mmCIF file of C-alpha atoms in Angstrom:
data_model
loop_
_atom_site.group_PDB
_atom_site.id
_atom_site.type_symbol
_atom_site.label_atom_id
_atom_site.label_comp_id
_atom_site.label_asym_id
_atom_site.label_seq_id
_atom_site.Cartn_x
_atom_site.Cartn_y
_atom_site.Cartn_z
ATOM 1 C CA MET Y 1 0.000 0.000 0.000
ATOM 2 C CA SER Y 2 1.231 3.507 -0.797
ATOM 3 C CA LEU Y 3 2.889 5.411 2.050
ATOM 4 C CA ASN Y 4 0.636 8.316 1.060
ATOM 5 C CA PHE Y 5 -2.640 6.418 1.543
ATOM 6 C CA GLU Y 6 -3.722 3.709 3.961
ATOM 7 C CA GLU Y 7 -7.119 2.211 4.703
ATOM 8 C CA ILE Y 8 -6.780 1.505 8.416
ATOM 9 C CA ASP Y 9 -10.162 -0.127 8.989
ATOM 10 C CA PHE Y 10 -13.184 -1.214 6.964
ATOM 11 C CA ARG Y 11 -16.342 -2.815 8.277
ATOM 12 C CA SER Y 12 -19.965 -3.158 7.271
ATOM 13 C CA THR Y 13 -22.595 -1.642 9.575
ATOM 14 C CA PRO Y 14 -26.408 -1.510 9.508
ATOM 15 C CA ILE Y 15 -26.243 2.039 8.122
ATOM 16 C CA GLY Y 16 -23.419 1.599 5.585
ATOM 17 C CA ASP Y 17 -19.770 0.701 5.163
ATOM 18 C CA LEU Y 18 -17.566 2.391 7.766
ATOM 19 C CA ILE Y 19 -14.045 3.337 6.676
ATOM 20 C CA LEU Y 20 -11.117 4.888 8.526
ATOM 21 C CA ARG Y 21 -8.249 5.980 6.328
ATOM 22 C CA ARG Y 22 -5.041 7.945 6.618
ATOM 23 C CA ARG Y 23 -3.598 10.111 3.865
ATOM 24 C CA ARG Y 24 -0.609 12.356 3.336
ATOM 25 C CA LEU Y 25 -1.409 15.551 1.469
ATOM 26 C CA LEU Y 26 1.595 16.241 -0.717
ATOM 27 C CA GLN Y 27 0.243 19.679 -1.619
ATOM 28 C CA LEU Y 28 0.456 20.540 2.090
ATOM 29 C CA GLY Y 29 4.009 19.315 2.603
ATOM 30 C CA GLY Y 30 3.060 15.722 3.360
ATOM 31 C CA LEU Y 31 0.623 16.598 6.145
ATOM 32 C CA GLU Y 32 -0.947 13.424 7.576
ATOM 33 C CA ILE Y 33 -4.715 13.477 7.958
ATOM 34 C CA TYR Y 34 -7.336 10.981 9.107
ATOM 35 C CA GLU Y 35 -10.699 10.646 7.392
ATOM 36 C CA VAL Y 36 -13.916 8.827 8.304
ATOM 37 C CA LYS Y 37 -16.469 7.718 5.688
ATOM 38 C CA LEU Y 38 -19.853 6.078 6.127
ATOM 39 C CA GLY Y 39 -21.124 4.795 2.812
ATOM 40 C CA GLU Y 40 -20.761 7.727 0.421
ATOM 41 C CA ASP Y 41 -20.754 10.302 3.239
ATOM 42 C CA PHE Y 42 -17.561 11.917 4.519
ATOM 43 C CA LEU Y 43 -18.218 12.130 8.244
ATOM 44 C CA MET Y 44 -15.044 13.821 9.377
ATOM 45 C CA SER Y 45 -11.502 14.829 8.508
ATOM 46 C CA SER Y 46 -8.776 15.736 10.965
ATOM 47 C CA LEU Y 47 -7.947 18.600 8.590
ATOM 48 C CA PHE Y 48 -11.145 20.389 9.640
ATOM 49 C CA HIS Y 49 -12.059 20.237 13.325
ATOM 50 C CA GLU Y 50 -12.355 23.810 14.588
ATOM 51 C CA ALA Y 51 -16.166 23.776 14.602
ATOM 52 C CA GLU Y 52 -16.207 20.453 16.479
ATOM 53 C CA SER Y 53 -13.912 21.882 19.155
ATOM 54 C CA GLN Y 54 -15.979 25.067 19.378
ATOM 55 C CA LEU Y 55 -19.092 22.949 19.943
ATOM 56 C CA ALA Y 56 -17.748 22.018 23.374
ATOM 57 C CA LYS Y 57 -16.315 25.434 24.197
ATOM 58 C CA LEU Y 58 -19.416 27.425 23.272
ATOM 59 C CA GLY Y 59 -21.751 24.995 24.995
ATOM 60 C CA LEU Y 60 -19.820 24.702 28.253
ATOM 61 C CA ASN Y 61 -19.037 28.425 28.438
ATOM 62 C CA LEU Y 62 -22.743 29.089 28.996
ATOM 63 C CA LEU Y 63 -22.598 27.207 32.284
ATOM 64 C CA LYS Y 64 -21.500 29.218 35.328
ATOM 65 C CA LYS Y 65 -21.030 26.342 37.750
ATOM 66 C CA GLU Y 66 -18.616 23.580 38.732
ATOM 67 C CA ASN Y 67 -18.765 19.757 38.598
ATOM 68 C CA LEU Y 68 -20.352 19.419 35.177
ATOM 69 C CA ASP Y 69 -22.001 16.220 33.961
ATOM 70 C CA VAL Y 70 -21.708 16.214 30.169
ATOM 71 C CA VAL Y 71 -22.975 13.992 27.363
ATOM 72 C CA ILE Y 72 -21.639 13.964 23.806
ATOM 73 C CA GLY Y 73 -23.594 12.369 20.995
ATOM 74 C CA GLY Y 74 -21.185 11.169 18.302
ATOM 75 C CA LEU Y 75 -17.516 10.353 18.882
ATOM 76 C CA GLY Y 76 -15.933 10.761 15.443
ATOM 77 C CA LEU Y 77 -12.232 11.506 15.711
ATOM 78 C CA GLY Y 78 -12.688 12.815 19.246
ATOM 79 C CA TYR Y 79 -12.195 16.562 18.866
ATOM 80 C CA THR Y 80 -15.382 17.604 20.681
ATOM 81 C CA ALA Y 81 -14.671 15.194 23.532
ATOM 82 C CA VAL Y 82 -11.068 16.322 23.991
ATOM 83 C CA SER Y 83 -12.175 19.959 23.941
ATOM 84 C CA ALA Y 84 -14.776 19.208 26.626
ATOM 85 C CA LEU Y 85 -12.225 17.464 28.843
ATOM 86 C CA GLU Y 86 -9.960 20.512 28.635
ATOM 87 C CA ASP Y 87 -12.566 22.247 30.795
ATOM 88 C CA GLU Y 88 -11.512 21.315 34.331
ATOM 89 C CA ARG Y 89 -15.079 21.779 35.575
ATOM 90 C CA VAL Y 90 -16.174 18.632 33.734
ATOM 91 C CA LYS Y 91 -16.717 15.906 36.331
ATOM 92 C CA SER Y 92 -18.079 13.196 34.040
ATOM 93 C CA LEU Y 93 -18.316 12.731 30.282
ATOM 94 C CA VAL Y 94 -20.447 10.082 28.580
ATOM 95 C CA ILE Y 95 -19.782 9.712 24.844
ATOM 96 C CA VAL Y 96 -22.640 7.978 23.057
ATOM 97 C CA GLU Y 97 -21.571 6.382 19.765
ATOM 98 C CA TYR Y 98 -23.779 4.149 17.624
ATOM 99 C CA LEU Y 99 -20.936 2.594 15.603
ATOM 100 C CA GLU Y 100 -18.900 0.173 17.707
ATOM 101 C CA GLY Y 101 -15.980 0.402 15.284
ATOM 102 C CA VAL Y 102 -15.496 4.108 16.024
ATOM 103 C CA ILE Y 103 -15.140 3.362 19.731
ATOM 104 C CA GLU Y 104 -12.672 0.570 18.978
ATOM 105 C CA TRP Y 105 -10.489 2.936 16.923
ATOM 106 C CA HIS Y 106 -9.985 5.044 20.045
ATOM 107 C CA GLN Y 107 -9.529 2.099 22.385
ATOM 108 C CA LYS Y 108 -6.908 0.546 20.092
ATOM 109 C CA GLY Y 109 -5.057 3.812 19.479
ATOM 110 C CA LEU Y 110 -5.782 3.846 15.747
ATOM 111 C CA VAL Y 111 -6.675 7.544 15.808
ATOM 112 C CA PRO Y 112 -4.497 10.323 17.267
ATOM 113 C CA LEU Y 113 -6.773 11.401 20.136
ATOM 114 C CA GLY Y 114 -7.681 7.920 21.323
ATOM 115 C CA LYS Y 115 -5.098 7.772 24.113
ATOM 116 C CA ILE Y 116 -6.240 11.101 25.553
ATOM 117 C CA LEU Y 117 -9.820 9.891 25.877
ATOM 118 C CA THR Y 118 -9.118 6.355 27.083
ATOM 119 C CA LYS Y 119 -6.696 7.544 29.785
ATOM 120 C CA ASP Y 120 -9.036 10.170 31.251
ATOM 121 C CA SER Y 121 -10.986 8.641 34.139
ATOM 122 C CA ARG Y 122 -13.822 11.143 33.684
ATOM 123 C CA CYS Y 123 -14.627 9.743 30.244
ATOM 124 C CA GLN Y 124 -16.687 6.681 29.335
ATOM 125 C CA PHE Y 125 -17.780 5.346 25.943
ATOM 126 C CA LEU Y 126 -21.311 4.079 25.464
ATOM 127 C CA ASN Y 127 -22.112 2.022 22.355
ATOM 128 C CA ALA Y 128 -25.756 3.007 21.867
ATOM 129 C CA ASP Y 129 -28.217 4.970 19.751
ATOM 130 C CA PHE Y 130 -28.167 8.573 20.993
ATOM 131 C CA PHE Y 131 -31.572 9.325 19.488
ATOM 132 C CA ALA Y 132 -33.208 6.308 21.118
ATOM 133 C CA LEU Y 133 -31.766 7.284 24.494
ATOM 134 C CA SER Y 134 -32.964 10.857 24.064
ATOM 135 C CA SER Y 135 -36.548 9.745 23.465
ATOM 136 C CA ASP Y 136 -36.526 7.425 26.506
ATOM 137 C CA LEU Y 137 -37.465 9.611 29.460
ATOM 138 C CA SER Y 138 -37.403 6.700 31.900
ATOM 139 C CA LYS Y 139 -33.629 6.742 32.241
ATOM 140 C CA SER Y 140 -30.468 8.785 31.843
ATOM 141 C CA PHE Y 141 -27.799 8.832 29.164
ATOM 142 C CA ASP Y 142 -25.474 7.542 31.890
ATOM 143 C CA PRO Y 143 -26.078 3.765 32.272
ATOM 144 C CA ASN Y 144 -24.450 3.773 35.708
ATOM 145 C CA HIS Y 145 -26.806 6.457 37.059
ATOM 146 C CA PRO Y 146 -30.230 5.943 35.484
ATOM 147 C CA GLN Y 147 -31.836 8.931 37.257
ATOM 148 C CA LYS Y 148 -29.077 11.424 36.444
ATOM 149 C CA LYS Y 149 -29.810 14.703 34.689
ATOM 150 C CA HIS Y 150 -27.038 16.424 32.732
ATOM 151 C CA ASP Y 151 -25.568 19.923 32.649
ATOM 152 C CA ALA Y 152 -24.777 19.832 28.939
ATOM 153 C CA ILE Y 153 -25.582 17.640 25.965
ATOM 154 C CA LEU Y 154 -23.415 18.242 22.889
ATOM 155 C CA LEU Y 155 -24.443 16.667 19.591
ATOM 156 C CA ASP Y 156 -22.370 16.033 16.452
ATOM 157 C CA ILE Y 157 -23.917 13.225 14.418
ATOM 158 C CA ASP Y 158 -25.897 14.454 11.405
ATOM 159 C CA HIS Y 159 -24.623 16.889 8.774
ATOM 160 C CA THR Y 160 -27.457 19.326 9.573
ATOM 161 C CA PRO Y 161 -30.938 19.074 11.118
ATOM 162 C CA THR Y 162 -32.335 18.522 7.622
ATOM 163 C CA ARG Y 163 -29.468 16.481 6.139
ATOM 164 C CA VAL Y 164 -29.374 13.432 8.360
ATOM 165 C CA LEU Y 165 -27.416 10.188 8.184
ATOM 166 C CA HIS Y 166 -30.578 8.119 8.584
ATOM 167 C CA GLN Y 167 -34.177 9.208 8.094
ATOM 168 C CA THR Y 168 -35.206 7.968 11.535
ATOM 169 C CA ASN Y 169 -33.048 10.761 12.999
ATOM 170 C CA THR Y 170 -35.386 13.453 11.649
ATOM 171 C CA ARG Y 171 -37.838 13.050 14.536
ATOM 172 C CA PHE Y 172 -35.220 14.268 17.003
ATOM 173 C CA TYR Y 173 -35.168 17.712 15.372
ATOM 174 C CA THR Y 174 -38.926 18.190 15.724
ATOM 175 C CA ARG Y 175 -40.407 20.154 18.600
ATOM 176 C CA GLU Y 176 -41.386 16.888 20.255
ATOM 177 C CA GLY Y 177 -37.943 15.331 19.898
ATOM 178 C CA LEU Y 178 -36.099 18.387 21.163
ATOM 179 C CA GLY Y 179 -38.563 18.653 24.026
ATOM 180 C CA GLU Y 180 -37.650 15.121 25.104
ATOM 181 C CA LEU Y 181 -33.959 15.990 24.950
ATOM 182 C CA ALA Y 182 -34.550 19.071 27.119
ATOM 183 C CA GLN Y 183 -36.016 16.877 29.869
ATOM 184 C CA HIS Y 184 -32.640 15.144 30.234
ATOM 185 C CA LEU Y 185 -31.061 18.467 31.262
ATOM 186 C CA LYS Y 186 -30.758 19.997 34.715
ATOM 187 C CA PRO Y 187 -32.291 23.461 35.296
ATOM 188 C CA GLY Y 188 -30.183 25.903 33.299
ATOM 189 C CA GLY Y 189 -28.699 23.025 31.292
ATOM 190 C CA VAL Y 190 -27.347 23.490 27.771
ATOM 191 C CA PHE Y 191 -27.934 21.732 24.485
ATOM 192 C CA ALA Y 192 -25.413 22.474 21.717
ATOM 193 C CA LEU Y 193 -25.385 21.170 18.166
ATOM 194 C CA TRP Y 194 -22.786 21.121 15.394
ATOM 195 C CA ALA Y 195 -23.902 21.457 11.772
ATOM 196 C CA ASP Y 196 -22.130 21.696 8.446
ATOM 197 C CA GLY Y 197 -22.169 25.042 6.658
ATOM 198 C CA PRO Y 198 -23.510 28.378 7.906
ATOM 199 C CA PRO Y 199 -26.325 28.529 10.487
ATOM 200 C CA ASP Y 200 -29.968 28.304 9.430
ATOM 201 C CA PRO Y 201 -31.928 31.116 11.146
ATOM 202 C CA SER Y 202 -35.137 29.085 10.927
ATOM 203 C CA PHE Y 203 -33.626 26.331 13.084
ATOM 204 C CA THR Y 204 -32.551 28.864 15.703
ATOM 205 C CA ARG Y 205 -36.148 30.094 15.850
ATOM 206 C CA HIS Y 206 -37.272 26.477 16.089
ATOM 207 C CA LEU Y 207 -35.009 25.934 19.123
ATOM 208 C CA CYS Y 208 -36.549 28.976 20.802
ATOM 209 C CA LYS Y 209 -39.911 27.180 20.815
ATOM 210 C CA VAL Y 210 -38.445 24.507 23.099
ATOM 211 C CA PHE Y 211 -35.689 26.219 25.100
ATOM 212 C CA ALA Y 212 -35.657 29.435 27.115
ATOM 213 C CA THR Y 213 -32.901 30.887 24.926
ATOM 214 C CA ALA Y 214 -31.146 29.854 21.718
ATOM 215 C CA LYS Y 215 -28.401 31.302 19.556
ATOM 216 C CA SER Y 216 -26.483 30.335 16.423
ATOM 217 C CA HIS Y 217 -22.749 30.798 15.921
ATOM 218 C CA THR Y 218 -20.830 30.881 12.649
ATOM 219 C CA ILE Y 219 -17.449 29.153 12.904
ATOM 220 C CA VAL Y 220 -15.075 30.314 10.179
ATOM 221 C CA PHE Y 221 -11.931 28.250 9.652
ATOM 222 C CA ASP Y 222 -9.093 28.111 7.152
ATOM 223 C CA ASN Y 223 -9.473 25.690 4.265
ATOM 224 C CA PRO Y 224 -5.966 24.818 3.034
ATOM 225 C CA ILE Y 225 -7.401 22.789 0.153
ATOM 226 C CA THR Y 226 -9.126 25.794 -1.433
ATOM 227 C CA GLY Y 227 -6.776 28.404 -0.040
ATOM 228 C CA GLY Y 228 -9.769 30.238 1.427
ATOM 229 C CA SER Y 229 -12.082 29.649 4.344
ATOM 230 C CA SER Y 230 -15.125 27.525 5.134
ATOM 231 C CA ASP Y 231 -18.038 27.825 7.549
ATOM 232 C CA GLY Y 232 -19.486 25.585 10.196
ATOM 233 C CA ALA Y 233 -22.349 26.207 12.595
ATOM 234 C CA VAL Y 234 -22.852 25.691 16.308
ATOM 235 C CA TYR Y 235 -26.293 26.171 17.824
ATOM 236 C CA THR Y 236 -26.567 26.658 21.567
ATOM 237 C CA ALA Y 237 -29.778 26.503 23.591
ATOM 238 C CA GLN Y 238 -30.463 26.629 27.315
ATOM 239 C CA VAL Y 239 -33.378 25.517 29.456
ATOM 240 C CA GLY Y 240 -34.761 27.813 32.129
ATOM 241 C CA LEU Y 241 -33.585 27.761 35.722
#
């Protein structure tokens, strides 16, 4: 196999073929990047992760308290999780990931941030369907504490609220689905969502129908492939005290 391209892992899943690959970009001086594909969808590249990191920062910065219990939906290459753990106020972090292979990449050290997450005692991986857990109001996202409410829930799974990886996910973004998610939060708790591209003002208004406050953030980051910049979105919403 070429030193400039390696398929590290391939496996079939119920929602498509999952691929982890590593490439060297010669046009960027041989920079090594990791990419995740699911079927024909590019889920993530280590070349672009600023918006994923800002998801954690913007969400947690809304909380003015200590000892935070945090949930992340979607593990990916781990940038949101690592950013969350950089906040010393985080007491516990549950990362809910539907694809078992993604968790194994981190546990086996196949991706660069895996060791950071597996060595942090505050962090636990949960192989489960985030959306199913969100709709189940009888228990918590934390399997060890079924009655626990959470200070923040950070979500990075679908491309956008209207461009989802699986059609069953669309219910989550309805008023009913978001209302269920809000019931998993403590008073004053925060929901934050990553999305591809610039924010959609209509979705921010939609969040305001469920949460006490909501705001959209445009994350602009350098795009070395185009030589310009690209946009990502982070939506933040907070329940009342």
